[in-house]
PDB file of C-alpha atoms and ligand atoms in Angstrom:
ATOM      1  CA  UNK A   1       0.000   0.000   0.000  1.00 85.00           C
ATOM      2  CA  UNK A   2       1.284   3.439  -0.911  1.00 96.00           C
ATOM      3  CA  UNK A   3       0.493   6.018   1.779  1.00 97.00           C
ATOM      4  CA  UNK A   4      -1.028   9.155   0.207  1.00 98.00           C
ATOM      5  CA  UNK A   5       1.435  12.037   0.048  1.00 98.00           C
ATOM      6  CA  UNK A   6       0.091  15.583  -0.089  1.00 98.00           C
ATOM      7  CA  UNK A   7       2.634  18.361  -0.472  1.00 98.00           C
ATOM      8  CA  UNK A   8       2.361  22.125  -0.684  1.00 98.00           C
ATOM      9  CA  UNK A   9       4.767  24.042  -2.892  1.00 98.00           C
ATOM     10  CA  UNK A  10       4.492  27.684  -1.908  1.00 98.00           C
ATOM     11  CA  UNK A  11       6.941  28.818  -4.596  1.00 98.00           C
ATOM     12  CA  UNK A  12       8.003  32.472  -3.996  1.00 98.00           C
ATOM     13  CA  UNK A  13       5.164  33.277  -1.618  1.00 98.00           C
ATOM     14  CA  UNK A  14       4.826  34.112   2.100  1.00 98.00           C
ATOM     15  CA  UNK A  15       7.007  36.091   4.451  1.00 98.00           C
ATOM     16  CA  UNK A  16       8.019  34.648   7.823  1.00 98.00           C
ATOM     17  CA  UNK A  17       5.031  36.351   9.461  1.00 98.00           C
ATOM     18  CA  UNK A  18       2.654  34.940   6.891  1.00 98.00           C
ATOM     19  CA  UNK A  19       4.198  31.508   7.349  1.00 98.00           C
ATOM     20  CA  UNK A  20       3.576  31.553  11.097  1.00 98.00           C
ATOM     21  CA  UNK A  21      -0.007  32.735  10.572  1.00 98.00           C
ATOM     22  CA  UNK A  22      -0.602  29.912   8.081  1.00 98.00           C
ATOM     23  CA  UNK A  23       0.650  27.196  10.431  1.00 98.00           C
ATOM     24  CA  UNK A  24      -1.363  28.480  13.402  1.00 98.00           C
ATOM     25  CA  UNK A  25      -4.504  28.004  11.335  1.00 98.00           C
ATOM     26  CA  UNK A  26      -3.402  24.875   9.464  1.00 98.00           C
ATOM     27  CA  UNK A  27      -2.065  22.622  12.250  1.00 98.00           C
ATOM     28  CA  UNK A  28      -5.416  22.192  14.082  1.00 98.00           C
ATOM     29  CA  UNK A  29      -7.170  21.486  10.773  1.00 98.00           C
ATOM     30  CA  UNK A  30      -4.967  18.476  10.008  1.00 98.00           C
ATOM     31  CA  UNK A  31      -4.251  17.267  13.542  1.00 94.00           C
ATOM     32  CA  UNK A  32      -6.447  14.232  13.073  1.00 93.00           C
ATOM     33  CA  UNK A  33      -5.342  13.394   9.535  1.00 96.00           C
ATOM     34  CA  UNK A  34      -4.181   9.793   9.501  1.00 91.00           C
ATOM     35  CA  UNK A  35      -2.478   7.635   6.903  1.00 95.00           C
ATOM     36  CA  UNK A  36      -1.351  10.605   4.872  1.00 98.00           C
ATOM     37  CA  UNK A  37       2.076  12.210   4.587  1.00 98.00           C
ATOM     38  CA  UNK A  38       1.747  15.991   4.832  1.00 98.00           C
ATOM     39  CA  UNK A  39       4.635  18.069   3.511  1.00 98.00           C
ATOM     40  CA  UNK A  40       5.056  21.822   3.113  1.00 98.00           C
ATOM     41  CA  UNK A  41       7.713  23.519   0.999  1.00 98.00           C
ATOM     42  CA  UNK A  42       7.980  27.182   2.015  1.00 98.00           C
ATOM     43  CA  UNK A  43      10.619  29.535   0.591  1.00 98.00           C
ATOM     44  CA  UNK A  44      14.111  29.227   2.128  1.00 98.00           C
ATOM     45  CA  UNK A  45      13.605  32.291   4.334  1.00 98.00           C
ATOM     46  CA  UNK A  46      10.638  30.675   6.095  1.00 98.00           C
ATOM     47  CA  UNK A  47      12.191  27.251   6.702  1.00 98.00           C
ATOM     48  CA  UNK A  48      13.533  28.034  10.155  1.00 98.00           C
ATOM     49  CA  UNK A  49      10.234  29.432  11.443  1.00 98.00           C
ATOM     50  CA  UNK A  50       8.311  26.561   9.862  1.00 98.00           C
ATOM     51  CA  UNK A  51      10.680  23.971  11.358  1.00 98.00           C
ATOM     52  CA  UNK A  52      10.127  25.197  14.890  1.00 97.00           C
ATOM     53  CA  UNK A  53       6.376  25.561  14.597  1.00 98.00           C
ATOM     54  CA  UNK A  54       5.789  22.051  13.137  1.00 97.00           C
ATOM     55  CA  UNK A  55       7.856  20.268  15.793  1.00 96.00           C
ATOM     56  CA  UNK A  56       5.800  17.420  17.268  1.00 95.00           C
ATOM     57  CA  UNK A  57       3.125  17.609  14.554  1.00 97.00           C
ATOM     58  CA  UNK A  58       2.376  15.232  11.660  1.00 96.00           C
ATOM     59  CA  UNK A  59       3.802  17.731   9.123  1.00 98.00           C
ATOM     60  CA  UNK A  60       7.178  17.478   7.399  1.00 98.00           C
ATOM     61  CA  UNK A  61       9.223  20.162   5.752  1.00 98.00           C
ATOM     62  CA  UNK A  62      10.592  20.352   2.216  1.00 98.00           C
ATOM     63  CA  UNK A  63      12.817  22.845   0.443  1.00 98.00           C
ATOM     64  CA  UNK A  64      11.980  23.928  -3.096  1.00 98.00           C
ATOM     65  CA  UNK A  65      15.487  23.600  -4.501  1.00 98.00           C
ATOM     66  CA  UNK A  66      19.025  22.628  -3.567  1.00 98.00           C
ATOM     67  CA  UNK A  67      22.481  22.956  -5.064  1.00 98.00           C
ATOM     68  CA  UNK A  68      24.392  19.903  -6.221  1.00 97.00           C
ATOM     69  CA  UNK A  69      27.548  20.722  -4.265  1.00 96.00           C
ATOM     70  CA  UNK A  70      27.828  20.392  -0.501  1.00 94.00           C
ATOM     71  CA  UNK A  71      29.579  23.783  -0.158  1.00 96.00           C
ATOM     72  CA  UNK A  72      31.757  26.249  -2.001  1.00 97.00           C
ATOM     73  CA  UNK A  73      31.811  29.394  -4.109  1.00 98.00           C
ATOM     74  CA  UNK A  74      28.241  29.301  -5.446  1.00 97.00           C
ATOM     75  CA  UNK A  75      26.860  32.725  -4.582  1.00 98.00           C
ATOM     76  CA  UNK A  76      23.192  32.663  -3.726  1.00 97.00           C
ATOM     77  CA  UNK A  77      22.895  28.882  -3.529  1.00 98.00           C
ATOM     78  CA  UNK A  78      21.866  26.583  -0.661  1.00 98.00           C
ATOM     79  CA  UNK A  79      23.435  23.200   0.018  1.00 97.00           C
ATOM     80  CA  UNK A  80      21.795  19.956   1.154  1.00 97.00           C
ATOM     81  CA  UNK A  81      23.791  20.034   4.391  1.00 97.00           C
ATOM     82  CA  UNK A  82      22.199  23.377   5.286  1.00 98.00           C
ATOM     83  CA  UNK A  83      18.722  22.037   4.535  1.00 98.00           C
ATOM     84  CA  UNK A  84      19.145  18.892   6.604  1.00 97.00           C
ATOM     85  CA  UNK A  85      20.467  20.899   9.524  1.00 97.00           C
ATOM     86  CA  UNK A  86      17.497  23.262   9.508  1.00 97.00           C
ATOM     87  CA  UNK A  87      15.009  20.382   9.679  1.00 97.00           C
ATOM     88  CA  UNK A  88      14.053  19.632   6.071  1.00 98.00           C
ATOM     89  CA  UNK A  89      13.186  16.025   5.332  1.00 98.00           C
ATOM     90  CA  UNK A  90      12.509  16.535   1.615  1.00 98.00           C
ATOM     91  CA  UNK A  91      13.583  18.676  -1.284  1.00 98.00           C
ATOM     92  CA  UNK A  92      11.721  19.325  -4.536  1.00 98.00           C
ATOM     93  CA  UNK A  93      14.055  18.825  -7.488  1.00 98.00           C
ATOM     94  CA  UNK A  94      13.537  19.586 -11.173  1.00 98.00           C
ATOM     95  CA  UNK A  95      10.363  21.651 -10.927  1.00 98.00           C
ATOM     96  CA  UNK A  96       9.394  22.875 -14.394  1.00 97.00           C
ATOM     97  CA  UNK A  97       9.799  26.491 -13.266  1.00 97.00           C
ATOM     98  CA  UNK A  98      13.434  25.725 -12.427  1.00 98.00           C
ATOM     99  CA  UNK A  99      13.927  23.918 -15.720  1.00 97.00           C
ATOM    100  CA  UNK A 100      12.270  26.767 -17.650  1.00 96.00           C
ATOM    101  CA  UNK A 101      13.522  29.931 -15.902  1.00 96.00           C
ATOM    102  CA  UNK A 102      16.798  28.693 -14.446  1.00 96.00           C
ATOM    103  CA  UNK A 103      17.819  26.345 -17.248  1.00 97.00           C
ATOM    104  CA  UNK A 104      18.091  23.202 -15.162  1.00 97.00           C
ATOM    105  CA  UNK A 105      18.852  20.158 -17.284  1.00 98.00           C
ATOM    106  CA  UNK A 106      18.183  16.476 -16.627  1.00 97.00           C
ATOM    107  CA  UNK A 107      21.887  16.098 -15.800  1.00 98.00           C
ATOM    108  CA  UNK A 108      21.692  18.849 -13.170  1.00 98.00           C
ATOM    109  CA  UNK A 109      18.549  17.273 -11.767  1.00 98.00           C
ATOM    110  CA  UNK A 110      20.411  13.968 -11.508  1.00 98.00           C
ATOM    111  CA  UNK A 111      23.382  15.574  -9.732  1.00 98.00           C
ATOM    112  CA  UNK A 112      21.086  17.384  -7.310  1.00 98.00           C
ATOM    113  CA  UNK A 113      19.259  14.138  -6.468  1.00 98.00           C
ATOM    114  CA  UNK A 114      22.582  12.380  -5.828  1.00 97.00           C
ATOM    115  CA  UNK A 115      23.885  15.067  -3.464  1.00 97.00           C
ATOM    116  CA  UNK A 116      20.557  15.512  -1.679  1.00 97.00           C
ATOM    117  CA  UNK A 117      20.370  11.764  -1.008  1.00 97.00           C
ATOM    118  CA  UNK A 118      23.948  11.706   0.200  1.00 95.00           C
ATOM    119  CA  UNK A 119      23.037  14.196   2.923  1.00 96.00           C
ATOM    120  CA  UNK A 120      19.878  12.429   4.047  1.00 96.00           C
ATOM    121  CA  UNK A 121      17.222  14.401   2.168  1.00 98.00           C
ATOM    122  CA  UNK A 122      14.418  12.534   0.433  1.00 98.00           C
ATOM    123  CA  UNK A 123      13.570  13.907  -2.969  1.00 98.00           C
ATOM    124  CA  UNK A 124      10.405  14.839  -4.825  1.00 98.00           C
ATOM    125  CA  UNK A 125      11.458  14.722  -8.456  1.00 98.00           C
ATOM    126  CA  UNK A 126       9.263  16.678 -10.884  1.00 98.00           C
ATOM    127  CA  UNK A 127       8.641  15.691 -14.489  1.00 98.00           C
ATOM    128  CA  UNK A 128       6.102  16.908 -17.040  1.00 98.00           C
ATOM    129  CA  UNK A 129       5.551  17.981 -20.607  1.00 98.00           C
ATOM    130  CA  UNK A 130       4.737  21.403 -22.056  1.00 96.00           C
ATOM    131  CA  UNK A 131       1.587  22.084 -24.068  1.00 96.00           C
ATOM    132  CA  UNK A 132       3.647  22.192 -27.249  1.00 96.00           C
ATOM    133  CA  UNK A 133       5.168  18.796 -26.464  1.00 97.00           C
ATOM    134  CA  UNK A 134       1.752  17.318 -25.686  1.00 96.00           C
ATOM    135  CA  UNK A 135       0.244  18.691 -28.888  1.00 95.00           C
ATOM    136  CA  UNK A 136       3.165  17.303 -30.875  1.00 97.00           C
ATOM    137  CA  UNK A 137       2.486  13.843 -29.402  1.00 97.00           C
ATOM    138  CA  UNK A 138       5.749  13.877 -27.466  1.00 98.00           C
ATOM    139  CA  UNK A 139       4.429  13.506 -23.912  1.00 98.00           C
ATOM    140  CA  UNK A 140       5.706   9.966 -23.355  1.00 98.00           C
ATOM    141  CA  UNK A 141       9.047  10.690 -25.008  1.00 98.00           C
ATOM    142  CA  UNK A 142       9.613  13.685 -22.697  1.00 98.00           C
ATOM    143  CA  UNK A 143       8.515  11.813 -19.575  1.00 98.00           C
ATOM    144  CA  UNK A 144      10.722   8.851 -20.414  1.00 98.00           C
ATOM    145  CA  UNK A 145      13.757  11.082 -20.973  1.00 98.00           C
ATOM    146  CA  UNK A 146      13.182  12.993 -17.721  1.00 98.00           C
ATOM    147  CA  UNK A 147      12.677   9.816 -15.676  1.00 98.00           C
ATOM    148  CA  UNK A 148      15.522   7.798 -17.177  1.00 98.00           C
ATOM    149  CA  UNK A 149      18.153  10.577 -17.198  1.00 98.00           C
ATOM    150  CA  UNK A 150      17.023  12.174 -13.942  1.00 98.00           C
ATOM    151  CA  UNK A 151      17.121   8.897 -12.013  1.00 98.00           C
ATOM    152  CA  UNK A 152      20.298   7.477 -13.538  1.00 97.00           C
ATOM    153  CA  UNK A 153      22.210   5.561 -10.810  1.00 96.00           C
ATOM    154  CA  UNK A 154      19.762   6.696  -8.112  1.00 97.00           C
ATOM    155  CA  UNK A 155      18.546   4.029  -5.660  1.00 95.00           C
ATOM    156  CA  UNK A 156      14.785   3.666  -5.342  1.00 94.00           C
ATOM    157  CA  UNK A 157      14.328   4.055  -1.600  1.00 90.00           C
ATOM    158  CA  UNK A 158      12.134   6.965  -0.451  1.00 85.00           C
ATOM    159  CA  UNK A 159      11.857   8.322  -3.971  1.00 97.00           C
ATOM    160  CA  UNK A 160       8.774  10.420  -4.743  1.00 98.00           C
ATOM    161  CA  UNK A 161       7.933  11.494  -8.302  1.00 98.00           C
ATOM    162  CA  UNK A 162       5.634  14.391  -9.199  1.00 98.00           C
ATOM    163  CA  UNK A 163       3.971  14.473 -12.597  1.00 98.00           C
ATOM    164  CA  UNK A 164       3.240  18.115 -13.343  1.00 98.00           C
ATOM    165  CA  UNK A 165       2.064  18.834 -16.885  1.00 98.00           C
ATOM    166  CA  UNK A 166       3.336  22.372 -17.474  1.00 97.00           C
ATOM    167  CA  UNK A 167       0.118  23.420 -19.214  1.00 96.00           C
ATOM    168  CA  UNK A 168      -1.826  22.643 -16.020  1.00 95.00           C
ATOM    169  CA  UNK A 169       0.383  24.623 -13.622  1.00 95.00           C
ATOM    170  CA  UNK A 170      -1.253  27.805 -12.365  1.00 93.00           C
ATOM    171  CA  UNK A 171      -3.660  27.800 -15.294  1.00 93.00           C
ATOM    172  CA  UNK A 172      -6.769  26.407 -13.634  1.00 89.00           C
ATOM    173  CA  UNK A 173      -6.692  23.770 -16.381  1.00 90.00           C
ATOM    174  CA  UNK A 174      -6.291  20.471 -14.502  1.00 91.00           C
ATOM    175  CA  UNK A 175      -5.446  17.307 -16.403  1.00 93.00           C
ATOM    176  CA  UNK A 176      -8.484  15.067 -16.717  1.00 96.00           C
ATOM    177  CA  UNK A 177      -8.402  11.968 -14.537  1.00 97.00           C
ATOM    178  CA  UNK A 178      -7.828   9.946 -17.751  1.00 97.00           C
ATOM    179  CA  UNK A 179      -4.843  12.101 -18.725  1.00 97.00           C
ATOM    180  CA  UNK A 180      -3.394  11.947 -15.212  1.00 98.00           C
ATOM    181  CA  UNK A 181      -3.843   8.181 -14.884  1.00 98.00           C
ATOM    182  CA  UNK A 182      -2.377   7.577 -18.349  1.00 98.00           C
ATOM    183  CA  UNK A 183       0.748   9.625 -17.576  1.00 98.00           C
ATOM    184  CA  UNK A 184       1.152   8.144 -14.088  1.00 98.00           C
ATOM    185  CA  UNK A 185       0.779   4.633 -15.440  1.00 98.00           C
ATOM    186  CA  UNK A 186       3.402   5.383 -18.088  1.00 98.00           C
ATOM    187  CA  UNK A 187       5.772   6.786 -15.441  1.00 98.00           C
ATOM    188  CA  UNK A 188       5.254   3.692 -13.294  1.00 98.00           C
ATOM    189  CA  UNK A 189       6.142   1.515 -16.293  1.00 97.00           C
ATOM    190  CA  UNK A 190       9.385   3.468 -16.696  1.00 98.00           C
ATOM    191  CA  UNK A 191      10.074   3.068 -12.992  1.00 98.00           C
ATOM    192  CA  UNK A 192       9.485  -0.670 -13.176  1.00 97.00           C
ATOM    193  CA  UNK A 193      12.165  -0.944 -15.850  1.00 96.00           C
ATOM    194  CA  UNK A 194      14.577   0.830 -13.485  1.00 96.00           C
ATOM    195  CA  UNK A 195      13.392  -0.721 -10.224  1.00 97.00           C
ATOM    196  CA  UNK A 196      11.561  -3.990 -10.947  1.00 94.00           C
ATOM    197  CA  UNK A 197      10.599  -4.610  -7.310  1.00 92.00           C
ATOM    198  CA  UNK A 198      10.392  -1.162  -5.743  1.00 94.00           C
ATOM    199  CA  UNK A 199       8.420   0.548  -8.512  1.00 95.00           C
ATOM    200  CA  UNK A 200       5.147  -0.578  -6.928  1.00 95.00           C
ATOM    201  CA  UNK A 201       6.024   1.303  -3.761  1.00 96.00           C
ATOM    202  CA  UNK A 202       7.136   4.611  -5.290  1.00 98.00           C
ATOM    203  CA  UNK A 203       4.614   7.399  -4.828  1.00 98.00           C
ATOM    204  CA  UNK A 204       3.699   9.378  -7.933  1.00 98.00           C
ATOM    205  CA  UNK A 205       2.054  12.727  -7.184  1.00 98.00           C
ATOM    206  CA  UNK A 206      -0.029  14.792  -9.562  1.00 98.00           C
ATOM    207  CA  UNK A 207       0.546  18.562  -9.722  1.00 98.00           C
ATOM    208  CA  UNK A 208      -1.217  21.239 -11.755  1.00 97.00           C
ATOM    209  CA  UNK A 209      -4.242  23.248 -10.594  1.00 96.00           C
ATOM    210  CA  UNK A 210      -5.152  20.813  -7.807  1.00 97.00           C
ATOM    211  CA  UNK A 211      -7.991  22.196  -5.667  1.00 97.00           C
ATOM    212  CA  UNK A 212     -10.344  20.943  -2.949  1.00 98.00           C
ATOM    213  CA  UNK A 213     -12.871  20.363  -5.758  1.00 97.00           C
ATOM    214  CA  UNK A 214     -10.801  18.023  -7.917  1.00 97.00           C
ATOM    215  CA  UNK A 215      -8.596  16.218  -5.376  1.00 98.00           C
ATOM    216  CA  UNK A 216     -11.053  13.373  -4.642  1.00 97.00           C
ATOM    217  CA  UNK A 217     -11.358  12.384  -8.304  1.00 97.00           C
ATOM    218  CA  UNK A 218      -7.610  12.610  -8.871  1.00 97.00           C
ATOM    219  CA  UNK A 219      -6.843  10.513  -5.786  1.00 98.00           C
ATOM    220  CA  UNK A 220      -9.289   7.864  -6.977  1.00 97.00           C
ATOM    221  CA  UNK A 221      -6.994   7.124  -9.967  1.00 97.00           C
ATOM    222  CA  UNK A 222      -5.076   3.905  -9.257  1.00 97.00           C
ATOM    223  CA  UNK A 223      -1.641   5.387  -9.971  1.00 97.00           C
ATOM    224  CA  UNK A 224      -2.171   8.830  -8.425  1.00 98.00           C
ATOM    225  CA  UNK A 225      -0.700   8.581  -4.930  1.00 98.00           C
ATOM    226  CA  UNK A 226      -0.790  12.203  -3.881  1.00 98.00           C
ATOM    227  CA  UNK A 227      -0.582  15.806  -4.994  1.00 98.00           C
ATOM    228  CA  UNK A 228       1.897  18.640  -5.270  1.00 98.00           C
ATOM    229  CA  UNK A 229      -0.155  21.762  -4.778  1.00 98.00           C
ATOM    230  CA  UNK A 230       0.778  25.350  -5.630  1.00 98.00           C
ATOM    231  CA  UNK A 231      -1.913  28.058  -5.510  1.00 98.00           C
ATOM    232  CA  UNK A 232      -4.447  26.112  -3.441  1.00 98.00           C
ATOM    233  CA  UNK A 233      -1.833  25.401  -0.762  1.00 98.00           C
ATOM    234  CA  UNK A 234      -1.420  29.050   0.184  1.00 98.00           C
ATOM    235  CA  UNK A 235      -4.636  29.178   2.208  1.00 98.00           C
ATOM    236  CA  UNK A 236      -4.714  26.952   5.291  1.00 98.00           C
ATOM    237  CA  UNK A 237      -8.354  26.059   4.859  1.00 98.00           C
ATOM    238  CA  UNK A 238      -8.119  25.018   1.228  1.00 98.00           C
ATOM    239  CA  UNK A 239      -4.894  23.061   1.699  1.00 98.00           C
ATOM    240  CA  UNK A 240      -6.368  21.303   4.745  1.00 98.00           C
ATOM    241  CA  UNK A 241      -9.356  20.268   2.615  1.00 98.00           C
ATOM    242  CA  UNK A 242      -6.944  18.757   0.102  1.00 98.00           C
ATOM    243  CA  UNK A 243      -5.068  16.904   2.853  1.00 98.00           C
ATOM    244  CA  UNK A 244      -8.394  15.618   4.183  1.00 97.00           C
ATOM    245  CA  UNK A 245      -9.548  14.442   0.740  1.00 97.00           C
ATOM    246  CA  UNK A 246     -12.350  11.901   0.578  1.00 95.00           C
ATOM    247  CA  UNK A 247     -11.047   8.402  -0.035  1.00 91.00           C
ATOM    248  CA  UNK A 248     -12.882   6.170  -2.439  1.00 82.00           C
ATOM    249  CA  UNK A 249     -13.785   2.768  -1.031  1.00 70.00           C
TER     250      UNK A 249
HETATM  251  P1  13P B 301      -0.619  25.094  -9.093  1.00 96.28           P
HETATM  252  O1  13P B 301      -1.258  24.166  -8.097  1.00 96.28           O
HETATM  253  O2  13P B 301      -0.673  26.538  -8.691  1.00 96.28           O
HETATM  254  O3  13P B 301      -1.111  24.834 -10.487  1.00 96.28           O
HETATM  255  O4  13P B 301       0.957  24.724  -9.093  1.00 96.28           O
HETATM  256  C1  13P B 301       1.344  23.421  -9.263  1.00 96.28           C
HETATM  257  C2  13P B 301       2.798  23.300  -8.991  1.00 96.28           C
HETATM  258  O5  13P B 301       3.617  23.763  -9.761  1.00 96.28           O
HETATM  259  C3  13P B 301       3.206  22.640  -7.741  1.00 96.28           C
HETATM  260  O6  13P B 301       4.573  22.385  -7.742  1.00 96.28           O
END
């Protein structure tokens, strides 16, 4: 059984004050949530405050990015050692916004995963096609390349994958359950070629305009094991509704 995994990705949103306000409202709303992994990825500047406020709760912390070196002359970058020390359990790697605006390649994604793992961080690895790629019939080709190159020589334990079709991110245009299931099933097939045994245990999250209104249907898809939520994770009430999604029998 794969435990559902619901993660917030706040992107470049929320000051420290706003972070504290969010958690004060959010923690009581998910106190009773069972059999679900709850993860929040605030910006770097809010990690410290978030780490102290979630102590003793059922919430874990993720960073949104990490550098692939442990230290050195990389102005403006943050290393996995720093993230582990501050209380992060996870790091999001290869988000499409990083690939698109900061020119991250599959090779960089792979290096980042390797270093993050070395320093005890679990990774949420993002993959997904653009609208142009989907319309050109290249979705599977892109997903296969991102999975195979990104995960080269990476062991399977504690790996989480997020399928985020770029055309669904922040657009209000969610993938249909058929589109999500088809892509997730394809990703799981790729994973089973890499990890014949463990592929059944790897969680594959869906990301792209997830809301309290569409989470139940998405989570009912056999290969959708969780969600990576942007906009709808910024309000405590709406993210709590997503965490407390209704399970199908
Ligand atoms: P939205 O939920 O705002 O579409 O963002 C999705 C995303 O990019 C999460 O990483």
